[in-house]
């Protein structure tokens, strides 16, 4: 198939719509709140179209086909959507509350009414009536500063040598920062892979040089403390350390059929159980009670008594007895 450039079929309509838009540019209309698909996206008016080969005139036609579909439509035009919906803002009677409740200009009924400012009048602290003029002592005129220091050259502060060039494989003299006075690249030093082993052998030799000819060897076989138990644990107060030896019971006992019971049981009771019987009754020498010494009468007002009791109860018994309760648990 051959690609042929197609003609623009919508050129006249496009020019007509553009002219109409210019005429209605200053005409008041509804505002638009929303986003629609742009007609410019997917416009294929200037795009080349595929022209299919016409079937032969003898009527034979092409091969049989079960289903024929159109090519896929691309873009965001109205003919691409399954169902194109208009924006909800069109025809919406909603009016913003700020515009609806806005108050217009207030017109006084009496044109000679007194003027009322919109807010509080700002009154300054200047009571003398003189206008304040800033001194501008620290302000500098840039032109005067430029003319003053035009021919002045400040002294040099830091002295440096000119920049050294090199690098990227070109390491000339004086380019590197250190190493030597000529600033040459350091010489290659091979790496000793057995440095750890050599260092270990050196440490072992130093350790062995500090050892004695023969290791320390005692004559005691060990398996005991340095002091006896009597020296370590002896005390005049019995501590049961070491544990006291209880002699075994070597008495010969006979297993009786029942427990032993005395032939003459003990006497019980206030009459038979006491030695000498019941004592005789003796009257109380003080029938009214024990002798009480009377206090001497004191003339005058009674003595002052404090209202605070002698025994004050503990206001926090649960806190005081907390440790004791924990031990009991």
Short mmCIF file of C-alpha atoms in Angstrom, two decimals:
data_model
loop_
_atom_site.label_atom_id
_atom_site.label_comp_id
_atom_site.label_asym_id
_atom_site.label_seq_id
_atom_site.Cartn_x
_atom_site.Cartn_y
_atom_site.Cartn_z
CA UNK A 1 0.00 0.00 0.00
CA UNK A 2 1.20 3.51 -0.75
CA UNK A 3 1.13 6.35 1.81
CA UNK A 4 -0.50 9.49 0.37
CA UNK A 5 -0.77 12.84 2.13
CA UNK A 6 -4.47 13.55 2.75
CA UNK A 7 -6.19 16.90 2.33
CA UNK A 8 -7.34 18.96 5.31
CA UNK A 9 -11.15 18.54 5.31
CA UNK A 10 -11.68 20.74 8.37
CA UNK A 11 -9.72 23.81 7.31
CA UNK A 12 -12.83 25.84 6.40
CA UNK A 13 -14.66 24.83 9.60
CA UNK A 14 -11.62 25.57 11.71
CA UNK A 15 -11.32 29.10 10.26
CA UNK A 16 -15.07 29.68 10.83
CA UNK A 17 -14.87 28.62 14.49
CA UNK A 18 -11.78 30.79 15.04
CA UNK A 19 -13.51 33.86 13.59
CA UNK A 20 -16.59 33.21 15.76
CA UNK A 21 -14.42 32.93 18.86
CA UNK A 22 -12.83 36.32 18.14
CA UNK A 23 -16.24 37.97 17.76
CA UNK A 24 -17.51 36.54 21.08
CA UNK A 25 -14.26 37.24 22.99
CA UNK A 26 -15.71 40.16 25.01
CA UNK A 27 -19.21 38.72 25.41
CA UNK A 28 -20.04 37.73 29.06
CA UNK A 29 -20.75 34.02 29.39
CA UNK A 30 -20.77 31.21 31.93
CA UNK A 31 -17.52 30.32 33.69
CA UNK A 32 -16.10 26.86 33.19
CA UNK A 33 -14.87 24.69 36.05
CA UNK A 34 -13.56 21.40 34.71
CA UNK A 35 -11.34 19.74 32.13
CA UNK A 36 -12.39 18.26 28.83
CA UNK A 37 -10.52 16.31 26.25
CA UNK A 38 -8.53 18.53 23.93
CA UNK A 39 -9.51 18.32 20.27
CA UNK A 40 -5.94 19.03 19.27
CA UNK A 41 -4.81 15.67 20.69
CA UNK A 42 -5.33 12.93 18.17
CA UNK A 43 -6.04 15.25 15.23
CA UNK A 44 -4.96 13.35 12.17
CA UNK A 45 -6.16 15.78 9.51
CA UNK A 46 -2.63 16.30 8.18
CA UNK A 47 -1.43 12.77 8.94
CA UNK A 48 -0.82 10.42 6.00
CA UNK A 49 -3.57 7.85 5.49
CA UNK A 50 -3.33 4.30 4.29
CA UNK A 51 -5.10 3.73 0.98
CA UNK A 52 -6.19 0.17 0.46
CA UNK A 53 -6.05 -1.55 -2.87
CA UNK A 54 -9.42 -1.59 -4.60
CA UNK A 55 -10.92 -5.02 -5.25
CA UNK A 56 -10.83 -6.25 -8.84
CA UNK A 57 -13.74 -5.37 -11.11
CA UNK A 58 -14.52 -8.94 -12.14
CA UNK A 59 -16.23 -9.53 -8.77
CA UNK A 60 -14.02 -12.29 -7.46
CA UNK A 61 -13.03 -10.21 -4.42
CA UNK A 62 -10.66 -11.24 -1.66
CA UNK A 63 -10.69 -14.25 0.65
CA UNK A 64 -13.63 -14.96 2.97
CA UNK A 65 -13.52 -13.19 6.36
CA UNK A 66 -15.55 -13.97 9.49
CA UNK A 67 -15.11 -10.67 11.36
CA UNK A 68 -13.80 -7.31 10.21
CA UNK A 69 -12.93 -4.54 12.70
CA UNK A 70 -11.89 -0.93 12.34
CA UNK A 71 -8.43 0.21 13.39
CA UNK A 72 -7.89 1.31 16.99
CA UNK A 73 -8.70 4.95 17.61
CA UNK A 74 -6.09 6.93 19.49
CA UNK A 75 -6.12 10.29 21.24
CA UNK A 76 -8.47 12.17 23.57
CA UNK A 77 -11.12 13.35 21.10
CA UNK A 78 -14.86 12.87 21.60
CA UNK A 79 -15.06 10.05 19.05
CA UNK A 80 -12.50 8.00 21.01
CA UNK A 81 -14.40 7.80 24.33
CA UNK A 82 -17.00 5.10 24.90
CA UNK A 83 -19.40 7.67 26.34
CA UNK A 84 -18.48 11.37 26.35
CA UNK A 85 -19.97 13.32 29.26
CA UNK A 86 -20.24 17.09 29.34
CA UNK A 87 -18.82 18.94 32.35
CA UNK A 88 -21.12 19.29 35.33
CA UNK A 89 -20.37 23.02 35.54
CA UNK A 90 -22.49 23.77 32.49
CA UNK A 91 -25.98 24.81 33.57
CA UNK A 92 -25.14 24.53 37.30
CA UNK A 93 -27.18 27.14 39.24
CA UNK A 94 -24.70 27.11 42.15
CA UNK A 95 -23.47 30.52 43.27
CA UNK A 96 -20.58 30.98 45.66
CA UNK A 97 -21.67 31.98 49.16
CA UNK A 98 -19.11 34.81 49.25
CA UNK A 99 -20.57 36.36 46.11
CA UNK A 100 -24.14 35.73 47.22
CA UNK A 101 -23.74 37.21 50.73
CA UNK A 102 -21.44 40.06 49.74
CA UNK A 103 -22.59 43.40 51.09
CA UNK A 104 -22.69 46.31 48.70
CA UNK A 105 -21.55 49.83 49.29
CA UNK A 106 -23.24 51.55 52.25
CA UNK A 107 -24.95 54.78 51.27
CA UNK A 108 -25.77 57.24 54.03
CA UNK A 109 -29.31 58.61 54.03
CA UNK A 110 -28.02 61.94 55.24
CA UNK A 111 -25.30 63.23 52.88
CA UNK A 112 -24.02 65.58 55.63
CA UNK A 113 -23.43 62.73 58.12
CA UNK A 114 -20.15 62.72 60.02
CA UNK A 115 -17.27 60.78 58.46
CA UNK A 116 -16.55 57.46 60.18
CA UNK A 117 -13.18 55.85 59.57
CA UNK A 118 -13.06 52.12 58.79
CA UNK A 119 -10.95 51.34 61.87
CA UNK A 120 -9.19 52.79 64.90
CA UNK A 121 -7.21 55.95 64.29
CA UNK A 122 -3.49 55.42 64.88
CA UNK A 123 -2.08 58.09 67.16
CA UNK A 124 1.70 58.35 67.55
CA UNK A 125 3.69 59.10 70.67
CA UNK A 126 5.07 62.42 69.37
CA UNK A 127 3.47 65.09 71.55
CA UNK A 128 5.65 68.01 70.41
CA UNK A 129 4.36 68.17 66.87
CA UNK A 130 7.75 68.02 65.12
CA UNK A 131 8.13 65.70 62.17
CA UNK A 132 10.72 62.98 62.70
CA UNK A 133 13.48 62.91 60.14
CA UNK A 134 15.84 59.91 60.20
CA UNK A 135 19.50 60.88 60.64
CA UNK A 136 20.91 58.27 58.28
CA UNK A 137 24.30 58.43 59.99
CA UNK A 138 25.23 54.88 59.06
CA UNK A 139 23.92 55.11 55.49
CA UNK A 140 26.62 55.37 52.84
CA UNK A 141 26.36 56.67 49.34
CA UNK A 142 27.73 54.01 46.99
CA UNK A 143 28.99 56.65 44.54
CA UNK A 144 30.99 58.47 47.23
CA UNK A 145 32.48 55.17 48.44
CA UNK A 146 33.49 54.29 44.88
CA UNK A 147 35.18 57.67 44.30
CA UNK A 148 36.94 57.46 47.67
CA UNK A 149 38.50 54.03 47.15
CA UNK A 150 38.94 54.21 43.38
CA UNK A 151 42.73 54.64 43.49
CA UNK A 152 43.31 52.66 46.71
CA UNK A 153 44.95 49.27 46.48
CA UNK A 154 44.65 47.10 49.63
CA UNK A 155 47.81 45.28 50.78
CA UNK A 156 48.27 41.64 49.88
CA UNK A 157 47.39 39.19 52.64
CA UNK A 158 48.10 35.68 51.34
CA UNK A 159 51.00 34.91 49.05
CA UNK A 160 50.74 31.78 46.92
CA UNK A 161 52.79 30.30 44.16
CA UNK A 162 51.36 29.97 40.68
CA UNK A 163 49.21 26.94 39.97
CA UNK A 164 50.98 23.74 39.06
CA UNK A 165 49.64 21.95 36.04
CA UNK A 166 49.65 18.24 35.54
CA UNK A 167 47.77 15.11 36.42
CA UNK A 168 45.80 12.60 34.44
CA UNK A 169 48.89 10.51 33.87
CA UNK A 170 51.19 13.55 33.45
CA UNK A 171 52.91 13.83 36.87
CA UNK A 172 55.56 16.46 36.28
CA UNK A 173 57.83 17.98 38.91
CA UNK A 174 56.18 20.24 41.47
CA UNK A 175 52.60 18.95 40.88
CA UNK A 176 52.11 16.64 43.86
CA UNK A 177 51.72 18.06 47.38
CA UNK A 178 54.16 15.95 49.40
CA UNK A 179 56.66 13.11 49.33
CA UNK A 180 59.84 15.09 48.64
CA UNK A 181 61.19 18.51 47.75
CA UNK A 182 60.93 17.76 44.05
CA UNK A 183 57.31 16.57 44.48
CA UNK A 184 57.92 13.38 42.56
CA UNK A 185 55.65 10.38 42.56
CA UNK A 186 56.68 7.89 45.29
CA UNK A 187 58.55 4.80 44.28
CA UNK A 188 56.78 1.48 44.29
CA UNK A 189 57.32 -0.62 47.41
CA UNK A 190 56.37 -4.31 47.08
CA UNK A 191 53.95 -5.70 49.63
CA UNK A 192 55.23 -8.49 51.90
CA UNK A 193 52.41 -11.06 52.12
CA UNK A 194 54.08 -12.86 55.08
CA UNK A 195 54.30 -9.73 57.27
CA UNK A 196 51.70 -11.07 59.75
CA UNK A 197 53.58 -14.34 60.17
CA UNK A 198 56.89 -12.55 60.70
CA UNK A 199 55.37 -10.22 63.26
CA UNK A 200 53.89 -13.20 65.14
CA UNK A 201 57.29 -14.95 65.28
CA UNK A 202 58.90 -11.74 66.51
CA UNK A 203 56.35 -11.44 69.33
CA UNK A 204 56.89 -15.08 70.36
CA UNK A 205 60.65 -14.62 70.52
CA UNK A 206 60.26 -11.53 72.69
CA UNK A 207 57.89 -13.44 74.98
CA UNK A 208 60.23 -16.41 75.36
CA UNK A 209 63.16 -14.12 76.14
CA UNK A 210 61.34 -12.91 79.27
CA UNK A 211 60.59 -16.42 80.62
CA UNK A 212 62.68 -18.30 83.22
CA UNK A 213 64.83 -21.30 82.49
CA UNK A 214 62.29 -23.71 84.02
CA UNK A 215 58.65 -23.11 84.97
CA UNK A 216 57.58 -22.88 88.62
CA UNK A 217 56.84 -26.28 90.22
CA UNK A 218 55.58 -26.71 93.80
CA UNK A 219 55.93 -29.76 96.07
CA UNK A 220 52.30 -29.71 97.19
CA UNK A 221 49.96 -32.05 95.38
CA UNK A 222 47.04 -29.61 95.81
CA UNK A 223 43.39 -30.61 96.15
CA UNK A 224 43.01 -28.75 99.46
CA UNK A 225 42.74 -25.26 100.86
CA UNK A 226 45.69 -23.19 102.12
CA UNK A 227 44.32 -23.26 105.72
CA UNK A 228 42.48 -25.89 107.75
CA UNK A 229 38.77 -25.71 108.40
CA UNK A 230 39.33 -25.18 112.14
CA UNK A 231 41.40 -22.05 111.46
CA UNK A 232 38.93 -20.68 108.95
CA UNK A 233 35.58 -21.50 110.61
CA UNK A 234 36.29 -21.90 114.35
CA UNK A 235 34.27 -19.66 116.67
CA UNK A 236 33.27 -19.77 120.35
CA UNK A 237 29.68 -19.21 119.34
CA UNK A 238 28.28 -22.40 117.81
CA UNK A 239 27.76 -21.93 114.08
CA UNK A 240 27.28 -25.62 113.18
CA UNK A 241 30.12 -25.31 110.67
CA UNK A 242 31.36 -27.95 110.30
CA UNK A 243 28.19 -29.91 111.03
CA UNK A 244 27.99 -31.39 114.51
CA UNK A 245 28.22 -35.18 114.75
CA UNK A 246 25.11 -36.68 116.38
CA UNK A 247 25.88 -40.00 118.08
CA UNK A 248 23.72 -42.85 116.84
CA UNK A 249 20.91 -44.24 119.07
CA UNK A 250 22.10 -47.66 120.34
CA UNK A 251 19.31 -48.25 122.92
CA UNK A 252 17.33 -51.45 122.69
CA UNK A 253 13.61 -50.73 122.58
CA UNK A 254 10.77 -53.17 122.82
CA UNK A 255 7.74 -52.66 120.59
CA UNK A 256 4.67 -52.78 122.87
CA UNK A 257 1.13 -53.37 121.65
CA UNK A 258 -0.15 -50.04 123.07
CA UNK A 259 1.31 -46.87 124.50
CA UNK A 260 2.30 -46.69 128.15
CA UNK A 261 -0.35 -45.45 130.60
CA UNK A 262 0.24 -44.67 134.30
CA UNK A 263 -1.73 -46.63 136.85
CA UNK A 264 -2.66 -43.56 138.93
CA UNK A 265 -3.79 -40.77 136.58
CA UNK A 266 -3.16 -37.12 137.41
CA UNK A 267 -5.74 -35.27 139.47
CA UNK A 268 -7.54 -32.48 137.63
CA UNK A 269 -9.85 -29.67 138.74
CA UNK A 270 -9.78 -26.82 141.26
CA UNK A 271 -10.76 -29.10 144.16
CA UNK A 272 -8.58 -32.19 143.60
CA UNK A 273 -5.90 -30.74 141.39
CA UNK A 274 -4.52 -28.09 143.78
CA UNK A 275 -2.07 -28.69 146.62
CA UNK A 276 -3.78 -28.12 149.99
CA UNK A 277 -7.34 -27.74 148.68
CA UNK A 278 -9.35 -24.55 148.30
CA UNK A 279 -8.03 -21.53 150.30
CA UNK A 280 -10.28 -19.83 152.82
CA UNK A 281 -12.18 -16.65 151.91
CA UNK A 282 -10.64 -13.38 153.08
CA UNK A 283 -12.53 -10.10 152.86
CA UNK A 284 -11.15 -7.13 150.91
CA UNK A 285 -9.47 -4.65 153.24
CA UNK A 286 -10.46 -1.81 150.86
CA UNK A 287 -14.16 -2.36 150.07
CA UNK A 288 -14.32 0.72 147.80
CA UNK A 289 -11.21 -0.23 145.83
CA UNK A 290 -7.58 0.74 145.99
CA UNK A 291 -6.58 3.88 147.83
CA UNK A 292 -6.56 6.93 145.53
CA UNK A 293 -4.69 10.09 146.38
CA UNK A 294 -6.82 13.17 145.78
CA UNK A 295 -5.30 16.03 143.85
CA UNK A 296 -4.95 19.35 145.59
CA UNK A 297 -7.45 21.94 144.49
CA UNK A 298 -5.86 24.84 142.57
CA UNK A 299 -7.52 28.21 142.43
CA UNK A 300 -7.90 29.95 139.10
CA UNK A 301 -8.76 28.84 135.54
CA UNK A 302 -8.03 25.26 134.51
CA UNK A 303 -4.76 24.44 132.75
CA UNK A 304 -4.55 24.56 128.97
CA UNK A 305 -5.13 21.22 127.22
CA UNK A 306 -3.76 20.54 123.79
CA UNK A 307 -6.28 19.17 121.30
CA UNK A 308 -3.72 16.93 119.68
CA UNK A 309 -3.95 13.35 121.01
CA UNK A 310 -0.88 11.67 122.45
CA UNK A 311 -1.04 8.67 120.13
CA UNK A 312 -1.27 9.60 116.47
CA UNK A 313 -2.27 6.91 114.04
CA UNK A 314 -0.05 6.20 111.07
CA UNK A 315 -1.70 7.68 107.95
CA UNK A 316 0.07 5.26 105.63
CA UNK A 317 0.12 1.78 107.16
CA UNK A 318 0.12 0.12 103.75
CA UNK A 319 3.38 1.85 102.78
CA UNK A 320 5.08 1.18 106.13
CA UNK A 321 4.19 -2.52 106.18
CA UNK A 322 4.93 -3.06 102.50
CA UNK A 323 8.25 -4.89 103.04
CA UNK A 324 6.79 -7.01 105.82
CA UNK A 325 3.86 -8.06 103.66
CA UNK A 326 6.22 -8.97 100.84
CA UNK A 327 8.28 -11.16 103.19
CA UNK A 328 5.12 -12.86 104.44
CA UNK A 329 4.10 -13.69 100.92
#
